[in-house]
XYZ file of C-alpha atoms in Angstrom:
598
model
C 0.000 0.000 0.000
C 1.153 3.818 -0.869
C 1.840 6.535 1.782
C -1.051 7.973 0.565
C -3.607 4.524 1.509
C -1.710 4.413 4.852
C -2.481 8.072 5.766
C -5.851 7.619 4.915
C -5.997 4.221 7.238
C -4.823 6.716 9.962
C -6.974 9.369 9.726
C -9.744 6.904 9.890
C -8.999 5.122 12.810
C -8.082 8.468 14.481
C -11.339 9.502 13.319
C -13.578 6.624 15.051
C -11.329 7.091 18.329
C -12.534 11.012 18.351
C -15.822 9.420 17.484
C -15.913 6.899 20.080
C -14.412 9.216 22.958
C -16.955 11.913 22.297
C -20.209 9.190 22.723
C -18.168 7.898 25.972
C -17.946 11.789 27.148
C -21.715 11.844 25.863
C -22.730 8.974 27.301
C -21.715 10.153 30.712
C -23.116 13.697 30.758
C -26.901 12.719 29.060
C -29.227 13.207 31.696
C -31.218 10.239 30.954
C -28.535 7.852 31.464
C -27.133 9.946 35.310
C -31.474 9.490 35.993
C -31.347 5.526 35.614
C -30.984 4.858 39.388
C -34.430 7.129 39.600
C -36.211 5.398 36.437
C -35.229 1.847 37.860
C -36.987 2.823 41.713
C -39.912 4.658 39.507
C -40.465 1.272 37.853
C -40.155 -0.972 40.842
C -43.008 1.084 42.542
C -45.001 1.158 39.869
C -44.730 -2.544 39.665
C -45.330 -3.339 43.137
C -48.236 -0.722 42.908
C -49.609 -3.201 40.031
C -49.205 -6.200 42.325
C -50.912 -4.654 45.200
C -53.802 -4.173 43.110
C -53.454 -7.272 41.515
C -53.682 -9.089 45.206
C -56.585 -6.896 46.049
C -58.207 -7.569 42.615
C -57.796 -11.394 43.328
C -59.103 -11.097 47.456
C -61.988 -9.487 46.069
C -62.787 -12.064 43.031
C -61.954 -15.235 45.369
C -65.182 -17.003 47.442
C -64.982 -16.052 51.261
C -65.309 -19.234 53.260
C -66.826 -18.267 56.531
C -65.770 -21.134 58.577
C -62.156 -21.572 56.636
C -60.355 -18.333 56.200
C -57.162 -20.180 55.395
C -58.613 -21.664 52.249
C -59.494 -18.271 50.624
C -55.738 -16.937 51.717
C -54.537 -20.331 49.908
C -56.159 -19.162 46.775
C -54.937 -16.051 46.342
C -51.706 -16.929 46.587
C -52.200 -19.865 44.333
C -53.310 -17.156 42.088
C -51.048 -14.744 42.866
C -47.582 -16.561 43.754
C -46.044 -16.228 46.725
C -46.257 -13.086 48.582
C -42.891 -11.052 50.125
C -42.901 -9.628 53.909
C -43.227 -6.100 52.538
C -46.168 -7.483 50.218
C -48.286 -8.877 53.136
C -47.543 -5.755 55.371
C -48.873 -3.687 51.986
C -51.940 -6.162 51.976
C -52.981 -5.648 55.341
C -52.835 -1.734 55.490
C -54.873 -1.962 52.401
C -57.329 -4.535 54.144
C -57.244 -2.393 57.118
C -58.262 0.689 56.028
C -60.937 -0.985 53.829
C -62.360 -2.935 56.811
C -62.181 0.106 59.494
C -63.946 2.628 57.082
C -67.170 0.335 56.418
C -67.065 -0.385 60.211
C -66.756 3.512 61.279
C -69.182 3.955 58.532
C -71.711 2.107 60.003
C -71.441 2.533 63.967
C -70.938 6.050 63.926
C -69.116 6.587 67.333
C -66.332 8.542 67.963
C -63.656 7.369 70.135
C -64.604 9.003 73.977
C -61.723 8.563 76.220
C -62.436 6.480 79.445
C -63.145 7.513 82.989
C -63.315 5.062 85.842
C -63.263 5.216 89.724
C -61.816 3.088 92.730
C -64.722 0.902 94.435
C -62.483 -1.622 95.827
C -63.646 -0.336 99.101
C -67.041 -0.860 99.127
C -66.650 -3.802 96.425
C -66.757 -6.856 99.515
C -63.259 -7.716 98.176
C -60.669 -8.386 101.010
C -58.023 -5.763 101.478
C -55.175 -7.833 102.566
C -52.230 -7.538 100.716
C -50.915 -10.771 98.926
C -48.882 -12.426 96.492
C -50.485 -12.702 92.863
C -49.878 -15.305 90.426
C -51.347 -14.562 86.851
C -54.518 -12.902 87.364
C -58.305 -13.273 88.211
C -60.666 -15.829 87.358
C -63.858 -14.388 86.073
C -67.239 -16.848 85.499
C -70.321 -17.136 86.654
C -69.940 -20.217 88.791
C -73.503 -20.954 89.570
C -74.944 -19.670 86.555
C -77.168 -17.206 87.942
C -76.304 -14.247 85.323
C -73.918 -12.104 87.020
C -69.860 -12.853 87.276
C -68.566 -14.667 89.799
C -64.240 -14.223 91.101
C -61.893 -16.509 92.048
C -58.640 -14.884 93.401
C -55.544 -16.409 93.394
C -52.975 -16.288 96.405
C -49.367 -17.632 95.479
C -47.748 -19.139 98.156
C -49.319 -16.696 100.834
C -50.897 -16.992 104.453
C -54.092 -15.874 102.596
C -56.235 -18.364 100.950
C -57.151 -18.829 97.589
C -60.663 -18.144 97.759
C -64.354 -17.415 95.609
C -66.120 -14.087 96.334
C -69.771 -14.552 94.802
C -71.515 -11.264 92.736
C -74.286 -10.366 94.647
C -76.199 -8.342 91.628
C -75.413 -5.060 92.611
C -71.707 -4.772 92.150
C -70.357 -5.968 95.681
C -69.322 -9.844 96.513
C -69.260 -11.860 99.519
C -66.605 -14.234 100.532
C -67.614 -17.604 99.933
C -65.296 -20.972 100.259
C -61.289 -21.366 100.052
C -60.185 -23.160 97.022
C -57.188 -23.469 98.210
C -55.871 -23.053 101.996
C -53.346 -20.533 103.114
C -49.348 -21.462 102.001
C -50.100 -23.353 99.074
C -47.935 -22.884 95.732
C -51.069 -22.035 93.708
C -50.575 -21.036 90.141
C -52.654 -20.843 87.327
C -57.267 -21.996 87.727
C -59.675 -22.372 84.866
C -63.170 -22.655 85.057
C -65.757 -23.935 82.763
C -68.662 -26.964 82.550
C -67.328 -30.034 82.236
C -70.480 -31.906 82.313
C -73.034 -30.763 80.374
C -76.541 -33.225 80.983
C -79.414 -31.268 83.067
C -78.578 -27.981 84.503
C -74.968 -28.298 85.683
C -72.676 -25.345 87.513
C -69.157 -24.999 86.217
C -66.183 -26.858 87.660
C -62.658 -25.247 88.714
C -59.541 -26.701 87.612
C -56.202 -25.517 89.736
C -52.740 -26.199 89.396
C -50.261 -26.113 92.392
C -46.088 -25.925 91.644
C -44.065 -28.244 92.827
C -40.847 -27.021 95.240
C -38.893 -25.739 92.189
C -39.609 -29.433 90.467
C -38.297 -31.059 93.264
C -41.812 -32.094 94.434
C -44.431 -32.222 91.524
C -48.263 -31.745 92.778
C -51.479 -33.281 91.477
C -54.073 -30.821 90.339
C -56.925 -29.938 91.967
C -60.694 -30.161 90.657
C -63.779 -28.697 92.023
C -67.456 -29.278 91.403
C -69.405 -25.521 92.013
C -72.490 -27.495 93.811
C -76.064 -25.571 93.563
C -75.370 -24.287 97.189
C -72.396 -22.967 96.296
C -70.507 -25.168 98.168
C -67.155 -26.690 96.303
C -66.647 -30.275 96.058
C -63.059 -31.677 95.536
C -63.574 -34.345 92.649
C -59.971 -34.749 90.731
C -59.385 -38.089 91.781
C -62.746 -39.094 91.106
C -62.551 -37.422 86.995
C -59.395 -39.496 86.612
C -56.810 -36.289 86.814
C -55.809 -36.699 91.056
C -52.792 -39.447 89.842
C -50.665 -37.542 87.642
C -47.996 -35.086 89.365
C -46.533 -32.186 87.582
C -45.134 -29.072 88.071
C -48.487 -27.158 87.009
C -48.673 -23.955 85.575
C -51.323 -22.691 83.321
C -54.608 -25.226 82.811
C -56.625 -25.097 79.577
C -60.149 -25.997 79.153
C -60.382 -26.434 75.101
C -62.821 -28.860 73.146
C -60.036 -30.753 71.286
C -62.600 -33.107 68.929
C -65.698 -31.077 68.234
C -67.932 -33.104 70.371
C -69.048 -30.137 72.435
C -67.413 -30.956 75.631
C -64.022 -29.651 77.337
C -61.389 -31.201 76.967
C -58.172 -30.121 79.805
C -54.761 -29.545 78.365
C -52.545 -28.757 81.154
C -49.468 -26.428 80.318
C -46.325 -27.457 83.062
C -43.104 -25.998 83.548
C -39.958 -28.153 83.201
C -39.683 -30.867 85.762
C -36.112 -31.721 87.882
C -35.217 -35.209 86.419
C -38.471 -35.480 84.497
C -40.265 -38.706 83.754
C -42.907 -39.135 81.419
C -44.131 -35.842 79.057
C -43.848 -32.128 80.284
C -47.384 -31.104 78.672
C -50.493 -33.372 79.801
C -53.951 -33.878 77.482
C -57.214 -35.290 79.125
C -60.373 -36.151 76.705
C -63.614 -36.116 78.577
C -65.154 -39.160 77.929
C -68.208 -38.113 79.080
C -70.154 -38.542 82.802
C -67.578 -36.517 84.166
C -64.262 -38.405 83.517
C -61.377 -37.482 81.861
C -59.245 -40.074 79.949
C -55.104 -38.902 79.494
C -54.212 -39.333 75.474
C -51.233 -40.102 73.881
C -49.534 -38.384 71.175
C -51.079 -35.890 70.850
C -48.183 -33.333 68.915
C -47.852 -31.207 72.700
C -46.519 -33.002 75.254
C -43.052 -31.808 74.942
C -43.774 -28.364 74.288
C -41.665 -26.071 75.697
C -44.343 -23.528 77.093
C -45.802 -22.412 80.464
C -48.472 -19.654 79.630
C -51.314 -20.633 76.643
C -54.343 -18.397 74.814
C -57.464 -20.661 73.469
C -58.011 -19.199 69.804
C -58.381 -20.079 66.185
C -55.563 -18.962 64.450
C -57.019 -19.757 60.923
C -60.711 -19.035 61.408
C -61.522 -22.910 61.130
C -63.954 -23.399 63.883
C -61.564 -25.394 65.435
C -59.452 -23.757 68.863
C -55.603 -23.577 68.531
C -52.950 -23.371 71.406
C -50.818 -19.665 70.962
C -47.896 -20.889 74.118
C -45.214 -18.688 75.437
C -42.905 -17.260 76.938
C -40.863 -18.864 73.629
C -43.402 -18.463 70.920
C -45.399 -20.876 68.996
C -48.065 -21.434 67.484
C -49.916 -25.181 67.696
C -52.816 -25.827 65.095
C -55.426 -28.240 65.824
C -55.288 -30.730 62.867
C -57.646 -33.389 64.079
C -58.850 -34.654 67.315
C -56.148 -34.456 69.695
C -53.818 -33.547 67.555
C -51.986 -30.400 67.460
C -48.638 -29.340 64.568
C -46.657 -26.880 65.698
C -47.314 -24.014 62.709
C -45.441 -21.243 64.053
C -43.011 -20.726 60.939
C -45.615 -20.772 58.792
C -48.131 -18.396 60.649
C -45.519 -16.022 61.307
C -43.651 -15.955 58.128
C -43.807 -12.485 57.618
C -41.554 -12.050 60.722
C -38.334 -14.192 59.108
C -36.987 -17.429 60.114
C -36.793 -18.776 63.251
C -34.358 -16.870 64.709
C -36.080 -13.801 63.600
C -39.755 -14.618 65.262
C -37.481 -15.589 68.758
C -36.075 -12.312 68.489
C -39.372 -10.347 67.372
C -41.307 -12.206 70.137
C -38.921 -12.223 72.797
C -39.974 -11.624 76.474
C -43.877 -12.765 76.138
C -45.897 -12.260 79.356
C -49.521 -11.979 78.142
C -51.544 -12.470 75.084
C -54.671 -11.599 74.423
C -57.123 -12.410 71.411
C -59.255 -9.377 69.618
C -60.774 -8.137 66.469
C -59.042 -4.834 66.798
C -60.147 -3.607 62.754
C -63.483 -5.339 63.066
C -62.941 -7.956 59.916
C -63.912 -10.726 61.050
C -60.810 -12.259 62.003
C -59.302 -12.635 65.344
C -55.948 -10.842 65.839
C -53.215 -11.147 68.806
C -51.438 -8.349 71.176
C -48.166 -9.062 73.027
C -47.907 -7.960 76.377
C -43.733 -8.156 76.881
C -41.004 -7.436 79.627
C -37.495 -6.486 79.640
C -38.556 -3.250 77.733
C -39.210 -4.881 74.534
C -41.931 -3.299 72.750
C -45.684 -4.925 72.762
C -46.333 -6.239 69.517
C -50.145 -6.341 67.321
C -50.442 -9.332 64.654
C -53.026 -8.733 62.253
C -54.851 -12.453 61.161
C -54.811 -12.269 57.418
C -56.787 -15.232 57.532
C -53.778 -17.983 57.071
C -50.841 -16.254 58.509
C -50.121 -13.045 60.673
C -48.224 -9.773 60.039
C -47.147 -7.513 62.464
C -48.915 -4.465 62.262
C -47.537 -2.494 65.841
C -45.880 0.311 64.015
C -48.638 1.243 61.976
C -51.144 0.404 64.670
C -49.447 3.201 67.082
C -47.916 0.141 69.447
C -44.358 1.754 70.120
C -44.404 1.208 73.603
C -41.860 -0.506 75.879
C -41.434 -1.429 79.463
C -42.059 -4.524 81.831
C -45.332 -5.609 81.007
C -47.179 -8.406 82.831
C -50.357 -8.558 81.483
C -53.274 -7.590 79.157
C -56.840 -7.171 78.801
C -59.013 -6.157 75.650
C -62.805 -4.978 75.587
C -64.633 -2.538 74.079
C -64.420 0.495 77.100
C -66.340 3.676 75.587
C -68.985 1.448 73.142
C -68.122 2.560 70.144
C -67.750 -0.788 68.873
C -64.328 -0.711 68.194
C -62.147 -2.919 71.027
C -59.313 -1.337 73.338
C -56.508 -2.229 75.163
C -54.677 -2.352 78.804
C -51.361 -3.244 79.654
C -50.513 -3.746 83.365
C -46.367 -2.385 84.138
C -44.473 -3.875 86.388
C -41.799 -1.437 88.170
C -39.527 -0.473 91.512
C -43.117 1.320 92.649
C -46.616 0.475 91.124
C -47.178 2.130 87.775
C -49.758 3.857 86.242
C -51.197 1.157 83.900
C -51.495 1.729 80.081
C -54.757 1.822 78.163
C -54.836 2.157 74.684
C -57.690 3.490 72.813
C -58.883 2.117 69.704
C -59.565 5.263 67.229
C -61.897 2.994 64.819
C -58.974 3.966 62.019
C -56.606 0.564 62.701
C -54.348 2.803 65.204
C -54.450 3.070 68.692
C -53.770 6.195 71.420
C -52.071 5.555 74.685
C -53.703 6.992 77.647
C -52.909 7.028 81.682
C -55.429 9.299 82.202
C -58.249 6.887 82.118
C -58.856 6.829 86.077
C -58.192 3.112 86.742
C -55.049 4.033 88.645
C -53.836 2.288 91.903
C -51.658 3.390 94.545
C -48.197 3.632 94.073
C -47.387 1.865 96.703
C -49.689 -1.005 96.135
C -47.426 -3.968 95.135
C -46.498 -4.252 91.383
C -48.323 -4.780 88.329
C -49.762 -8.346 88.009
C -52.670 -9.099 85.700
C -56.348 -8.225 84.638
C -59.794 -8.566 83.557
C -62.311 -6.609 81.445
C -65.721 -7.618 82.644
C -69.914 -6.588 83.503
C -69.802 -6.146 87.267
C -73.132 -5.206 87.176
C -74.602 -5.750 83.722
C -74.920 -1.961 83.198
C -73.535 -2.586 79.535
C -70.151 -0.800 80.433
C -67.180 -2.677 81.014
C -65.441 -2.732 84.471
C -62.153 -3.385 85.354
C -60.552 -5.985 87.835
C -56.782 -5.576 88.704
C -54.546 -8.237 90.845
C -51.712 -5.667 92.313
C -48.230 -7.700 93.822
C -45.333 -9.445 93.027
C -45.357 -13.279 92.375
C -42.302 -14.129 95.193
C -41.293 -10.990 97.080
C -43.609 -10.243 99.925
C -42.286 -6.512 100.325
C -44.266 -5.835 96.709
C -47.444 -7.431 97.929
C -50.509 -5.752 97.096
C -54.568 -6.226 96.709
C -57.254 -6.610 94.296
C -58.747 -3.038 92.841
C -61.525 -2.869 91.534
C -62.855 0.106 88.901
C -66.269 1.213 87.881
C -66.430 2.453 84.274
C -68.179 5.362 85.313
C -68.269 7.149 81.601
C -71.660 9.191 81.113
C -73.926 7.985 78.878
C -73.450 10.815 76.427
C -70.185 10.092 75.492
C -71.242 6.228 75.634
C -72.412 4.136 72.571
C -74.849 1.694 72.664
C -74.254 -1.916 74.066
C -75.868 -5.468 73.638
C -75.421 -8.035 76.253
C -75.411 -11.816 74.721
C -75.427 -14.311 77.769
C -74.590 -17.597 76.007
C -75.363 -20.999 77.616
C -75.132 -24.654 76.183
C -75.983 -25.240 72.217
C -79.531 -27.259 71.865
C -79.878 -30.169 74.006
C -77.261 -29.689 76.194
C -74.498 -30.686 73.625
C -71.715 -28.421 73.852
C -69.954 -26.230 76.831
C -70.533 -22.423 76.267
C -66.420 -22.125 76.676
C -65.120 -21.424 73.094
C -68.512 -20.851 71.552
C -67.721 -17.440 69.230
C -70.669 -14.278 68.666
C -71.181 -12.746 65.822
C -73.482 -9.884 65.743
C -74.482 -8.061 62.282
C -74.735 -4.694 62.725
C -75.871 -4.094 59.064
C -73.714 -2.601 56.044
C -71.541 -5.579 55.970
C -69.957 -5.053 59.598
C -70.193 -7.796 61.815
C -68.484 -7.460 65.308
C -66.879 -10.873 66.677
C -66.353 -11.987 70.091
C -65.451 -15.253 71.829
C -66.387 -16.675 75.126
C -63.161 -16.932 76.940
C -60.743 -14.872 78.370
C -60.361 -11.519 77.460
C -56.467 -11.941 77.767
C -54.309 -14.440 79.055
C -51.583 -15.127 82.024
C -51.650 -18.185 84.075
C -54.952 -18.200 84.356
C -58.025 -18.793 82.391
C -61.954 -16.663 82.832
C -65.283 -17.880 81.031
C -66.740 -15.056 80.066
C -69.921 -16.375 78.704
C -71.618 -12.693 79.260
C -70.478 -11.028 76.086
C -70.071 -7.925 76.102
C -70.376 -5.725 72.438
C -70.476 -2.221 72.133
C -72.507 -0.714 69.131
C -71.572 3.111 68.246
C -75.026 4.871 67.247
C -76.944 1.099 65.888
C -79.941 1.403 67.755
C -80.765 -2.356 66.285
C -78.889 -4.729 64.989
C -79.610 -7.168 62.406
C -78.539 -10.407 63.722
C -77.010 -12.139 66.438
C -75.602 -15.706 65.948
C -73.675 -18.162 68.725
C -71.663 -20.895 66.893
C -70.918 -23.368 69.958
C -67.600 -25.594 68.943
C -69.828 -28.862 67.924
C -70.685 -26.822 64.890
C -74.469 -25.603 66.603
C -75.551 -22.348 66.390
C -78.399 -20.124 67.356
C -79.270 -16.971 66.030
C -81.923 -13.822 67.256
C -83.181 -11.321 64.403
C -83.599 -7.498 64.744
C -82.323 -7.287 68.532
C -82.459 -3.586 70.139
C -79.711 -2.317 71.291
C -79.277 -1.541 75.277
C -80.731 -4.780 75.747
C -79.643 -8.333 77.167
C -80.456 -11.445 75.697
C -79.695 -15.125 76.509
C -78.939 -17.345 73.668
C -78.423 -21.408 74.451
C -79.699 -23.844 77.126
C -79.200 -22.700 80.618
């Protein structure tokens, strides 16, 4: 080639170097290319936007299954494909709102805040200060429409004793149920025979000298003259030592009768299963069964609820977390990673859960589905799971639950009657705290309050435990709080009681369901859930059971629903746990109605 071709070959490639350098030096100061980091988070929230409406699209298309929530969650991910944490959490703001609106829509109440007063005085209640163990036991023991107590002493001079409701809002003393000194820890009440018209029986658990000496439980018979009748040995429970801590009365088979799952602490040297299950066979005897899924659970402390909306009651245990689905007649799988997946593995829910003293069961947005608060210690913050109707997500943050402390215990009920359900939290400190109630605002959040009247001494023992409850069946809920320290006697304290004194104006309406035994005496009022239909598509859910749990374990077969501005209500339907129900039509509100066999 000439000098001439070869300078041409030159230029050329001196050219496309220019050419390429200046699309490099291009390429780097375009604008659209520097905004790519912006385009690329513009597109992934318009594509999760898409998907959120594509989940809501497909909740809305898919069949609700009253009596199987699960399923319909199944579907829509079957639909859908699997959802992410920050998918779920999405979902159930979106569900939230959605569910509070219609429900605000159509009771019309404004959050009031609360005002109660101190009648522990005049309340027949003894004044001596004790040791407290998990709580009262609230029932009405001989079934004659007004709640009975039974109030623990642990390891005290006191005795454990009933105090019977006298219809006006005072009790008088009635027998011990357990004498002075003993190690009594967690009682349950409930009707464990169901023919003719039977009172309820107590179940009680006694410790064991730090596992050195396990105790048999005891078992009483409430007799029509109120007198209690020891009868463990003769139900087939008065053989089996353990080191008892919280007893469950939970139909297990869907036969309508209780069944007794009693929740132990580790034994010293233990022989034989830590957890115990008893089927009642019917004519009041218990049989023990066998492999059953919870015998070696590690738990002390257990909430009755359905976790999936199946009809069918599920175990929530703590202080370490998990959840234990009923999966066929005294059978239980332990379903906590999948519940909770939302929260991580199982590292994650230990840590997210960590320091569990109370639980309590509510519908806090009024959906339908049954949701669970956290009560914690050690300053870990309470936590709120929402039930998305096969798993949980933890709501607190966006639900306003930010605060921390030592908590011992919690009740829910529905204090001002606007239909919506609240929230206490009883602190434990050096002195005795002002307890924490939290006010439902009807919106899915809640507001913290001390100001709510319900306040006891500072130097009344420590925070313990709780009930909401009708004192008086004035349709306002009262308040029952066990004040002292489980071990040291310096931090001993009483029981205070609290009038919900709030005037009517700033009061909703109430209805009062009493609920006795579905038709023909075939299933226990314990577990049976309400559902009252308020109209627009809002129907307001409660269960007969505890209205938070500890050690112990109430039957509170008076339900108690507040109604905002509905001055009738459409419907009101018991579903008792053998699959019977009873239902009332067009039921006026401020009323009380009885639903069942009594």
């Amino acid at each position: 080639m000439d000098g001439r071709g070869r300078g041409i070959g030159s230029a050329m490639r001196a050219v496309v170097l220019a050419a390429a350098i200046l699309l490099v030096v291009a390429a780097a100061s375009d604008p659209v290319e520097a905004n790519a980091p912006a385009r690329e988070g513009r597109r992934r929230a318009l594509a999760a936007s898409r998907r959120r409406r594509q989940l809501l699209r497909l909740r809305n298309a898919v069949p609700f299954f009253p009596h199987d929530r699960r399923r319909r969650e199944q579907l829509v991910i079957q639909a859908a494909g699997p959802l992410t944490s920050d998918e779920a959490s999405s979902l159930a703001a979106a569900e939230v709102k959605v569910a509070t609106a219609a429900a605000r829509k159509r009771l019309g109440q404004k959050p009031s805040w609360p005002a109660f007063h101190d009648v522990s005085a005049r309340s027949g209640l003894s004044t001596l200060e004790t040791l407290k163990f998990g709580g009262p036991v609230i029932a009405d023991l001989d079934l004659d429409g007004h709640y009975d107590l039974v109030l623990p002493q642990h390891n005290d001079r006191n005795a454990t004793r009933v105090y019977w409701n006298k219809g006006d809002g005072t009790f008088s003393r009635g027998e011990q149920v357990q004498p002075g000194w003993k190690d009594v820890h967690g009682i349950t009440a409930g009707q464990l025979r169901l023919g003719g018209r039977q009172t309820l029986d107590l179940v009680v658990t006694l410790g064991g000298s730090n596992g050195e000496s396990p105790s048999a439980p005891s078992m009483f018979k409430v007799m029509k003259n109120k007198h209690l009748e020891e009868e463990a040995k003769k139900m087939g429970v008065g053989s089996r030592s353990m080191r008892g801590r919280s007893p469950r009365l939970i139909d297990l088979n869907r036969d309508g009768k209780l069944d007794l799952v009693f929740v132990n602490y580790a034994r010293t040297g233990n022989k034989g299963s830590r957890q115990v299950v008893y089927g009642n066979v019917g004519g009041g005897r218990m049989k023990m069964m066998q492999e059953t899924g919870f015998e070696y659970a590690d738990a002390e402390k257990a909430l009755v609820g359905d976790m999936d909306g199946d009809g069918i009651p599920d175990l929530i245990t703590w202080p370490w977390p998990r959840l234990y689905r009923s999966t066929g007649a005294f059978k239980f799988e332990d379903r906590t990673e999948e519940m909770l997946w939302t929260m991580g593995n199982a590292a994650a829910i230990a840590r997210g859960l960590k320091g569990i003293r109370a639980v309590a069961e509510l519908d806090y947005d009024n959906d339908g589905k049954m949701d669970l608060y956290f009560a914690r210690a050690h300053k870990h913050q309470d936590v709120l799971l929402r039930n998305m109707g096969g798993y949980y997500v933890d709501v607190s943050r966006a639900a306003g639950i930010q605060h921390r402390g030592d908590h011992r215990g919690v009740t829910v009920g529905d204090v001002n009657n606007d239909g919506f359900m609240d929230v206490m939290v009883f602190r434990y400190g050096a002195t005795r705290l002002v307890d924490l109630m939290l006010i439902n605002q009807g919106d899915g959040t809640f507001k913290p309050t001390k100001s709510h009247g319900a306040v006891v001494k500072a130097n009344n023992g420590r925070g313990d435990m709780g009930q909401f409850f009708l004192v008086d069946n004035d349709g306002k809920l009262d308040l029952l709080i066990g004040n002292g320290d489980h071990d040291r006697r310096a931090a001993s304290g009483t029981w205070s009681l609290f009038h919900n004194s709030l005037p009517d104006k700033w009061s909703g309406h109430y209805l009062i369901v009493e609920v006795g035994k579905a038709w023909r005496n075939s299933a226990a009022a314990l577990g049976a859930v309400v559902k009252v239909d308020v109209g627009g598509g809002v129907v307001l859910t409660r269960r007969v059971g505890s209205a938070g749990a500890s050690y112990c374990q109430s039957q509170l077969s008076i339900v108690h629903v507040g109604l905002g501005k509905v001055g009738r209500v459409k419907s009101v339907e018991v579903r008792w746990t053998n699959g019977k129900t009873a239902k009332r039509w067009w039921v006026k509100a401020n009323s009380k109605i009885r639903l069942g066999v009594f």
